[in-house]
Short mmCIF file of C-alpha atoms and ligand atoms in Angstrom, two decimals:
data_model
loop_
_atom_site.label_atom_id
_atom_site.label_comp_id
_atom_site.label_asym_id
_atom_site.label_seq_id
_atom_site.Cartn_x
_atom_site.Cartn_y
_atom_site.Cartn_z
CA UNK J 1 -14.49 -7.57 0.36
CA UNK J 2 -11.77 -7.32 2.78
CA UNK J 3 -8.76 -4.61 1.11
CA UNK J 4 -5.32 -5.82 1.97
CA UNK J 5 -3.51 -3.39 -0.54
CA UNK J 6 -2.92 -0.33 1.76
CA UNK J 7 0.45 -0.41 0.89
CA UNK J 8 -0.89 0.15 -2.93
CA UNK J 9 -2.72 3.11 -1.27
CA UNK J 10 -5.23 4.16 1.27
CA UNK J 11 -8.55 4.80 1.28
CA UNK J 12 -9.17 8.61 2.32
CA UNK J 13 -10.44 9.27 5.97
CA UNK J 14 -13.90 11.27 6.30
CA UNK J 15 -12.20 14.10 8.35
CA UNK J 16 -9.76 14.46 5.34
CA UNK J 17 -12.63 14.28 2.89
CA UNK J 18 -14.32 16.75 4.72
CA UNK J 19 -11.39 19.29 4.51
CA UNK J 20 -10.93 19.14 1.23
CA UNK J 21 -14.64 19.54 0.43
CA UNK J 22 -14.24 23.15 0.90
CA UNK J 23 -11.05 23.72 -1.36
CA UNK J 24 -13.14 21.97 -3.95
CA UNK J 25 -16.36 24.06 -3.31
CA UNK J 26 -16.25 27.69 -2.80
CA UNK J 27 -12.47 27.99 -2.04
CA UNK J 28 -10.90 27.88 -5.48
CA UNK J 29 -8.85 31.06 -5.22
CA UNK J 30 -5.09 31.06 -6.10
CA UNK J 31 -3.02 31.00 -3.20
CA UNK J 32 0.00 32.93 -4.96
CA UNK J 33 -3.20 35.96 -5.69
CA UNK J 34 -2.97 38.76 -3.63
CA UNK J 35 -5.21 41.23 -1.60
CA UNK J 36 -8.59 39.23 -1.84
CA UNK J 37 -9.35 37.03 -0.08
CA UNK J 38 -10.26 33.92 -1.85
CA UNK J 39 -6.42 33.94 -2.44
CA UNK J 40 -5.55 34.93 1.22
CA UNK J 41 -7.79 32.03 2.54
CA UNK J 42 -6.53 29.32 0.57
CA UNK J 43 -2.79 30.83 1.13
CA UNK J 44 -3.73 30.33 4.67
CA UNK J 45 -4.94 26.99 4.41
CA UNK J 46 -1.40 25.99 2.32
CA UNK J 47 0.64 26.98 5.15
CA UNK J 48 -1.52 25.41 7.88
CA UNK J 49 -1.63 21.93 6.10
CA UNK J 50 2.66 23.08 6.03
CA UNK J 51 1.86 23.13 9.51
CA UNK J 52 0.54 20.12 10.22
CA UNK J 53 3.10 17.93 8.12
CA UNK J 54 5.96 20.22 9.49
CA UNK J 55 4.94 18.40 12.85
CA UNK J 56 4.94 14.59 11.80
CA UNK J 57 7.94 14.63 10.45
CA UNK J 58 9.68 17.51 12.79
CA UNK J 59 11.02 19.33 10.01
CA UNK J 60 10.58 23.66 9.62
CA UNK J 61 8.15 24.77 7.18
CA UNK J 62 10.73 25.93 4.38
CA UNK J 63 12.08 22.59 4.42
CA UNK J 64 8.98 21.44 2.59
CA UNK J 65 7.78 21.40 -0.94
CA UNK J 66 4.94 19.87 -2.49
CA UNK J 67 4.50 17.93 -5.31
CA UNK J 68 2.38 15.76 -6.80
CA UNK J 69 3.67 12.05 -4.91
CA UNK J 70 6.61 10.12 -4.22
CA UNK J 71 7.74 9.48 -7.95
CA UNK J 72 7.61 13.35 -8.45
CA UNK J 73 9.56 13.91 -5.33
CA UNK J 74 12.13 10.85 -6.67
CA UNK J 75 12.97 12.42 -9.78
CA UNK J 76 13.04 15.71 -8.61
CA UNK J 77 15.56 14.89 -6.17
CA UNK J 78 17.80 12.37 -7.90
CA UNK J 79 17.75 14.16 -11.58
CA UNK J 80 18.52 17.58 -9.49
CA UNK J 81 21.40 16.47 -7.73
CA UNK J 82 22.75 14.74 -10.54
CA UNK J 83 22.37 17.60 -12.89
CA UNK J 84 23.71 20.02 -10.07
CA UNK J 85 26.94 18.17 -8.86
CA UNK J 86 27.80 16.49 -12.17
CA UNK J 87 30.37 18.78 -12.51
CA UNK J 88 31.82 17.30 -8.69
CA UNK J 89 31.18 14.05 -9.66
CA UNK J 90 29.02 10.94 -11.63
CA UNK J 91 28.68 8.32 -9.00
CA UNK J 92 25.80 7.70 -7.19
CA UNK J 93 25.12 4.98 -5.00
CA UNK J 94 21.33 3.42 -4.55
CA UNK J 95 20.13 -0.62 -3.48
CA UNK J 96 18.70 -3.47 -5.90
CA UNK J 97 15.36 -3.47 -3.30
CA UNK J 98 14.42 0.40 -3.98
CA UNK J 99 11.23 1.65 -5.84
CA UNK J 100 11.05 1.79 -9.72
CA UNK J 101 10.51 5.51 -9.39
CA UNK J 102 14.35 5.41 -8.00
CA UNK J 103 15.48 2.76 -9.87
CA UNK J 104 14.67 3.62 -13.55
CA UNK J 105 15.72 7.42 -12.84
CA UNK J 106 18.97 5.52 -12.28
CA UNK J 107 18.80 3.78 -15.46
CA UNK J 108 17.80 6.85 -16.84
CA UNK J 109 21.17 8.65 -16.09
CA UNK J 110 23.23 5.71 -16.43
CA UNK J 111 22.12 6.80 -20.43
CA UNK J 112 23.58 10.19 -19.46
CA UNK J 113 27.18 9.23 -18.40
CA UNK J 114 25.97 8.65 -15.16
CA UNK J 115 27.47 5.42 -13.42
CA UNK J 116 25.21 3.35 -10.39
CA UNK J 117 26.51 1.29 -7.84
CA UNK J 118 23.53 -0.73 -7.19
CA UNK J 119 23.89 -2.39 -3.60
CA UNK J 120 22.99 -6.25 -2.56
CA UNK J 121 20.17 -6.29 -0.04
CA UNK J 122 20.30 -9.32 2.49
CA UNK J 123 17.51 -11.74 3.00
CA UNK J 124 14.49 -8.98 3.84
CA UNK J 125 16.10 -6.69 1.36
CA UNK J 126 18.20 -4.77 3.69
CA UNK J 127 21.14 -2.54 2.60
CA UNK J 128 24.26 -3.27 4.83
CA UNK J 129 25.85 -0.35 5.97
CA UNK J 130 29.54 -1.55 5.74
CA UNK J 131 28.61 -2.37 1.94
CA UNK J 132 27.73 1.49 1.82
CA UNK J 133 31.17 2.35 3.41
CA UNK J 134 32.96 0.19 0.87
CA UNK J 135 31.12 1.57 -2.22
CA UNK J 136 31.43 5.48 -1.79
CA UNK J 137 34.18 6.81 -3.85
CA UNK J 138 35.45 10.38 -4.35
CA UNK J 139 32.94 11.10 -6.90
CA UNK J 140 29.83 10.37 -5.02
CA UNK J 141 27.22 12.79 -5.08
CA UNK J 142 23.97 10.74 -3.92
CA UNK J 143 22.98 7.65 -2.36
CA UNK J 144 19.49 7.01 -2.23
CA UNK J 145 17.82 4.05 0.24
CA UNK J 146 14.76 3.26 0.70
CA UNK J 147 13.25 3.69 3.98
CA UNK J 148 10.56 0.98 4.46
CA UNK J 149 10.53 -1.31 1.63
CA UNK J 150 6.63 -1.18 0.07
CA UNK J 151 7.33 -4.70 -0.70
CA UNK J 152 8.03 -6.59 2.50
CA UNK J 153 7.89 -4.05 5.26
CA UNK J 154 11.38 -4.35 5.68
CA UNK J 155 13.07 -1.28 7.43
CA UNK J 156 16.87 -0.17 6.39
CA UNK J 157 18.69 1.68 9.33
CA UNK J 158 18.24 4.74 7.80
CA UNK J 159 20.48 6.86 10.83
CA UNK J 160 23.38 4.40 10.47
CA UNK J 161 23.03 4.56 6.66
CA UNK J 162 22.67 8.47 6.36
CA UNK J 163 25.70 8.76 9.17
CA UNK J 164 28.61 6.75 7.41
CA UNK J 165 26.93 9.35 4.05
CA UNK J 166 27.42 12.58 6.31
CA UNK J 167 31.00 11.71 7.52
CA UNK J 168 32.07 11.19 3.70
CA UNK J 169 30.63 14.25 2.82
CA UNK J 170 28.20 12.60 0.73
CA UNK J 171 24.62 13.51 -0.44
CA UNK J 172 21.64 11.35 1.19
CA UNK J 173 17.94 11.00 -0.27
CA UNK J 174 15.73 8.68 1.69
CA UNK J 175 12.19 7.50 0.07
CA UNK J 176 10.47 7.29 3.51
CA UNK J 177 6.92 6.82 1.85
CA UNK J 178 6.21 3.45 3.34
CA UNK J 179 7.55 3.97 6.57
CA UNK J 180 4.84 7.70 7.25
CA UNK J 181 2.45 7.28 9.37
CA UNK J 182 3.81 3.29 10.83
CA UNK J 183 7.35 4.83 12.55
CA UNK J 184 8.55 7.93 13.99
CA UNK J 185 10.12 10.45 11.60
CA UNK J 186 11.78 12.74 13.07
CA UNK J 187 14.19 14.49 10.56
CA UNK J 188 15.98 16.50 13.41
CA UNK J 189 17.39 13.36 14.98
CA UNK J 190 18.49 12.38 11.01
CA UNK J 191 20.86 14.98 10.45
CA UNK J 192 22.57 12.99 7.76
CA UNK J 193 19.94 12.56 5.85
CA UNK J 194 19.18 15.65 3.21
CA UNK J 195 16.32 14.83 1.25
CA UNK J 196 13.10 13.10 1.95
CA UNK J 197 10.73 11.69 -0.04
CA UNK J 198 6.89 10.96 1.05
CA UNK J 199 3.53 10.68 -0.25
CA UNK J 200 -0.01 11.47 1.25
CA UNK J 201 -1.94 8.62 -0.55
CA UNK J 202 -0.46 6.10 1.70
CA UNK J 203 -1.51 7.64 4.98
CA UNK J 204 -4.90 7.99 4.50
CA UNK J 205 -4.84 11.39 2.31
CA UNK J 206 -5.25 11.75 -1.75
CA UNK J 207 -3.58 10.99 -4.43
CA UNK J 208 -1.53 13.35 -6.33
CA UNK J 209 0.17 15.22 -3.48
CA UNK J 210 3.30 14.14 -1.84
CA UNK J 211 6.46 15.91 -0.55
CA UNK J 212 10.12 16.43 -0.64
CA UNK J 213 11.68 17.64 2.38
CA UNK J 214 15.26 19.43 1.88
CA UNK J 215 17.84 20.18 4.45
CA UNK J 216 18.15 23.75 5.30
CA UNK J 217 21.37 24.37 7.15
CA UNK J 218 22.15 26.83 9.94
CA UNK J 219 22.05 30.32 7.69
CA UNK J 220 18.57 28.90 6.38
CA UNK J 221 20.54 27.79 3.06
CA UNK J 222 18.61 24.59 1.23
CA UNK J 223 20.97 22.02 -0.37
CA UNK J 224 20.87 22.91 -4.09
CA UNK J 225 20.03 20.89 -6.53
CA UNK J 226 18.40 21.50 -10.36
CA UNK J 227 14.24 21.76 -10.44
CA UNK J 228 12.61 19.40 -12.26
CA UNK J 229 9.92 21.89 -13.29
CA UNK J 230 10.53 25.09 -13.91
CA UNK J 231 8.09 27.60 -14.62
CA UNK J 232 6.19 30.24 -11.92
CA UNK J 233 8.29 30.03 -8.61
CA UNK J 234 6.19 28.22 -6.59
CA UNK J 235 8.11 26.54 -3.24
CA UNK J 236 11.32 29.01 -3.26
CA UNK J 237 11.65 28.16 -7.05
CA UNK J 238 12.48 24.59 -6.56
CA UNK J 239 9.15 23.37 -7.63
CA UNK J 240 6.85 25.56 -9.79
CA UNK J 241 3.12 24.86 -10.47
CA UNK J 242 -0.16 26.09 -9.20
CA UNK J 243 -0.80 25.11 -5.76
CA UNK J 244 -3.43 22.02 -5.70
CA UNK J 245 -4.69 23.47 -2.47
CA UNK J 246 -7.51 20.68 -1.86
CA UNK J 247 -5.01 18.31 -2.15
CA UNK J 248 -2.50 20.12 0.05
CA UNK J 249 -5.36 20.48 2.63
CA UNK J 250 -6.27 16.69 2.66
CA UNK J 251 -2.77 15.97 2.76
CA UNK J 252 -2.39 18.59 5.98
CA UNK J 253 -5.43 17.20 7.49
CA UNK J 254 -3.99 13.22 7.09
CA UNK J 255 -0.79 14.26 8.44
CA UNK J 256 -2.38 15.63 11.48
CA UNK J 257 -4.45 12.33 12.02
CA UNK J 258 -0.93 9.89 11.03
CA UNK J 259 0.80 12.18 13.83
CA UNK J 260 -1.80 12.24 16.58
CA UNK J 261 -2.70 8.68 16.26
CA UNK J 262 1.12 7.19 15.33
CA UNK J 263 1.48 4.80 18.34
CA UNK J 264 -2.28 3.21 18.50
CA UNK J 265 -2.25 3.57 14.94
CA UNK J 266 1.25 1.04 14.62
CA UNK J 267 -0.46 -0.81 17.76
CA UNK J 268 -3.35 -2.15 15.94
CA UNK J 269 -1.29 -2.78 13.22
CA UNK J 270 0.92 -4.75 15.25
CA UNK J 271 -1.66 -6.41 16.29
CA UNK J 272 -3.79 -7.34 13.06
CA UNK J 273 -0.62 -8.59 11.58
CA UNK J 274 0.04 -10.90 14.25
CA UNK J 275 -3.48 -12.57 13.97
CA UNK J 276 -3.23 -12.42 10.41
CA UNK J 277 0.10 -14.48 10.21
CA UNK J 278 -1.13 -17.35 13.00
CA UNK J 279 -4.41 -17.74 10.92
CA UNK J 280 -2.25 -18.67 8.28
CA UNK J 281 0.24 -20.52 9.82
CA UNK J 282 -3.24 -22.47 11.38
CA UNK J 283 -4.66 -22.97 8.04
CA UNK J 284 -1.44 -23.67 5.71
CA UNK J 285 1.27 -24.59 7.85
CA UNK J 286 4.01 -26.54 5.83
CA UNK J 287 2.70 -25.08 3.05
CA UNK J 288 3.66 -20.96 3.57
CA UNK J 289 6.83 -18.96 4.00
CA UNK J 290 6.82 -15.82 5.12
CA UNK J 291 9.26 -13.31 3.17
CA UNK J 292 8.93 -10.74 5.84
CA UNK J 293 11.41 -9.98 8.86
CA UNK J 294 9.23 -9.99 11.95
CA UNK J 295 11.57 -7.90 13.61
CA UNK J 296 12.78 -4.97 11.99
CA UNK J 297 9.79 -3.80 9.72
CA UNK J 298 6.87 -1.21 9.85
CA UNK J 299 4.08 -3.02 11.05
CA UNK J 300 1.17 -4.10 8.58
CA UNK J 301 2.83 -5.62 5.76
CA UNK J 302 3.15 -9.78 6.00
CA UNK J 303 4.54 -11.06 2.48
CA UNK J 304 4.25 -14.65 2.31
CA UNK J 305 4.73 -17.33 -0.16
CA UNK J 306 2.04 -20.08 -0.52
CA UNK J 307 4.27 -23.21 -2.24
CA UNK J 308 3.36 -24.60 -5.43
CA UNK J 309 0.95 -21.98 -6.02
CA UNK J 310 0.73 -19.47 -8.78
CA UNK J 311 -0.15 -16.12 -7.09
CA UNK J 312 -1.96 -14.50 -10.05
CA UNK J 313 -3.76 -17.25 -10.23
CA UNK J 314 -4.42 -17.30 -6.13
CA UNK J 315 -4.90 -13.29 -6.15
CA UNK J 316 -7.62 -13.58 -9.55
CA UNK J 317 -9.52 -16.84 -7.01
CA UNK J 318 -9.29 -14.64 -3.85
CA UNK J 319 -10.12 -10.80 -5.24
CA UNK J 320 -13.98 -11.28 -4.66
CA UNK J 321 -13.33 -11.65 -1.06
CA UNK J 322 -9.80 -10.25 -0.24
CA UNK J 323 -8.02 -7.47 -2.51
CA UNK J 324 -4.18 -7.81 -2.10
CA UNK J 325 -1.01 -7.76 -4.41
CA UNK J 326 1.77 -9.97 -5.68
CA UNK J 327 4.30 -6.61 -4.76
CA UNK J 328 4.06 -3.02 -6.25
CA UNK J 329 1.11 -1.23 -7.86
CA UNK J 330 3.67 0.64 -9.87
CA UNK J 331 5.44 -2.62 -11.14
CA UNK J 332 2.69 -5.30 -10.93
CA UNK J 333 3.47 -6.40 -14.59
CA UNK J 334 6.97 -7.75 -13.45
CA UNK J 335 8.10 -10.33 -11.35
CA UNK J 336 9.45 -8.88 -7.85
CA UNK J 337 12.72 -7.18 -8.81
CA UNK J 338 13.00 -7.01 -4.89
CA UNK J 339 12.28 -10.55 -4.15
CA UNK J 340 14.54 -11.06 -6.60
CA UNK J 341 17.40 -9.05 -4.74
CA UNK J 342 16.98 -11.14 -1.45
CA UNK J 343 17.52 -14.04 -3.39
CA UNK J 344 14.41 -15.73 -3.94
CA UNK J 345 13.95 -18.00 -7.53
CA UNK J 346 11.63 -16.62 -10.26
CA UNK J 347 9.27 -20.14 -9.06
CA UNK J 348 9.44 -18.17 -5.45
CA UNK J 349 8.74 -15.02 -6.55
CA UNK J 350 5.64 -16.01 -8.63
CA UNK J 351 4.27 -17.67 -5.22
CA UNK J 352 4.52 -14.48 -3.27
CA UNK J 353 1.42 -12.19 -2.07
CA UNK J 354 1.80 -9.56 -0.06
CA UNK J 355 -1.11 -8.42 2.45
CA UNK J 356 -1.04 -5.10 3.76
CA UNK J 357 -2.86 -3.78 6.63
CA UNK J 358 -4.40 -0.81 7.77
CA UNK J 359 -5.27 0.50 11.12
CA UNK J 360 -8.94 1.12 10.30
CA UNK J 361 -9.57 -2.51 10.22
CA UNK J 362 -10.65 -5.05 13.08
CA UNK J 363 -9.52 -8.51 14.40
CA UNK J 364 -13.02 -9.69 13.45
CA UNK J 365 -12.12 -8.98 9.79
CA UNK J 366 -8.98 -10.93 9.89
CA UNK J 367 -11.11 -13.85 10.42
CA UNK J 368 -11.95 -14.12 6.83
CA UNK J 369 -9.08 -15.85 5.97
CA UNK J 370 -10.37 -18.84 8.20
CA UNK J 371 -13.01 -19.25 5.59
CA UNK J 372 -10.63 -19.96 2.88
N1 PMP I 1 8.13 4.89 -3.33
C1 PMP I 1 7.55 3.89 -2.67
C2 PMP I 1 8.33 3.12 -1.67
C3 PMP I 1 6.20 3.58 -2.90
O1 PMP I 1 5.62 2.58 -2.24
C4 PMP I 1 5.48 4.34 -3.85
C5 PMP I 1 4.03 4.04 -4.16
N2 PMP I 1 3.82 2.76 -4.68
C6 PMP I 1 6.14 5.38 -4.52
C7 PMP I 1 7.47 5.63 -4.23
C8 PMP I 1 5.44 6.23 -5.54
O2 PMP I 1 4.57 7.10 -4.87
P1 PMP I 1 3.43 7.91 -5.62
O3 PMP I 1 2.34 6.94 -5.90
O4 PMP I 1 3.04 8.97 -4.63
O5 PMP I 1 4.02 8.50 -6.84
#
């Protein structure tokens, strides 16, 4: 069976495995004990995997905390800035192609007084940045865009974006956990941007563990914004909970593979893409469309429409051999809310697969699809 869901999430690498192992084994101490060293080691081992992630994404090591994935780091960031500024203000400003994990913590403060401008994405599901300009008011506090979109690859201009936010004074969240590990990240060239979302189970790491990164400004002050959880401390108070160091380790230990492999990583992936989409053009010619920008995307990700065909019925036929999706994991029950926003029909929609690559497979593999 050949997986084609890596935007779903990864497999985990044996070098990651292998890390953990330990953490799982004899290295169970508490990394927020003192004095002994089970708790000294594995406080050790936190800050190196730190390390590691502090260098893919060029960030210092205060500017990260952990938590348990993308949704976590969502919520946390959204809710906390709207519970922090709502004094300022009760606008925030997000797109109609984001992630559920943004999108229903939107609808979830729209219930609290909260009101959304929800942007129009254009044909790939790409925020226009004079649309931002247009729709920040005076009581903006947030905008939130999605870096990479997990549904066609498609890649917002997140420097533009988080610019026009920075010269209006305005909050910026990006969920970047799509693009990790497939484009350069390099949150000192993003000044605009102030929080980061990622995750480690799409690069290769586990599940479970993801990030936020906050801005710290020039007197080392983080933007402030309300926790989520409260409780022992953890991460400079703005995320409590015992450190899941195994997880934290793989997640170290997959960042420092995503970073030192980044270009032949997005290479082959470049490259499997590009044989995957002619073997299909080959094989169904008239009868595909692809939904995905060749242009401006991370590579990896070809969405494509076969006409006339009913993709749960296509994906049920094709799962023995090829595992892929008709969009995201974490809304598979619905039809494409972010097909949907670039336009396409509910027929269109429900004729849409998307493949997803990962760098770990060959050209050979690719071939499968020939068999068809
Ligand atoms: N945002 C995007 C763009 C995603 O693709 C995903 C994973 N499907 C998430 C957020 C949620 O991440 P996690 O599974 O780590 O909670």
């Amino acid at each position: 069976m050949l997986y084609l869901d890596n935007s779903a999430t990864t497999p985990i690498l044996p070098e990651v495995r292998e890390q953990m192992f330990t953490y799982l084994e004899n290295e169970y101490g508490n990394p927020s004990g003192k004095y002994y060293k089970l708790a000294t080691d594995s406080k050790q081992a936190v800050k190196k995997a730190r390390e590691h992630i502090c260098k893919l994404f060029n960030s210092t090591e205060n500017e990260i905390v952990f938590t348990s994935g993308s949704t976590e780091s969502n919520n946390m960031i959204i809710k906390g800035v709207a519970d922090y500024y709502a004094k300022k203000g009760k606008h925030i400003i997000t797109s109609k192609a984001e992630h559920v994990s943004v999108l229903d913590v939107c609808i979830f403060l729209e219930k609290k007084g909260f009101e959304i401008t929800y942007l129009d994405v254009d044909s790939y599901g790409r925020v226009n940045p004079n649309d931002l300009e247009l729709a920040i008011r005076d009581d903006t506090i947030l905008i939130s865009i999605i870096w990479a979109n997990n549904e066609t690859g498609s890649l917002n201009d997140i420097s533009t974006l988080s610019t026009i936010a920075q010269q209006k004074n305005v909050l910026f969240h990006t969920d970047a956990t799509q693009a990790v590990g497939k484009i350069e990240i390099n949150w000192a060239k993003i000044p605009g941007v102030g929080f980061l979302s990622a995750s480690a189970h799409k690069v290769f790491g586990p599940k479970g563990i993801g990030i936020s990164i906050i801005r710290e400004d020039e007197y080392k002050q983080s933007i402030p914004f309300t926790p989520l959880i409260h409780g022992g401390g953890q991460e400079n108070n703005m995320r409590s909970g015992t450190y899941a160091v195994h997880n934290i380790v793989g997640f170290g230990e997959a960042a420092k593979l995503a970073n030192e492999r980044l270009i032949q990583n997005s290479e082959q992936m470049k490259l499997l893409e590009s044989s995957l989409t002619q073997i299909l053009k080959n094989k169904f010619n008239d009868h595909i469309s692809f939904n995905s920008d060749d242009k401006k995307k991370i590579p990896g990700v070809v969405n494509v429409r076969f006409i006339g065909v009913n993709n749960e019925i296509l994906l049920k036929k094709l799962a023995p051999i090829i595992a892929a999706s008709s969009g995201s994991a974490c809304s598979s029950s619905k039809p494409s809310h972010v097909l949907q926003a670039m336009g396409f029909s509910l027929k269109e929609v429900r004729e849409s697969i998307r493949f997803s690559l990962s760098p770990y497979q060959s050209l050979k593999e690719m071939k499968v699809f020939e068999q068809l």
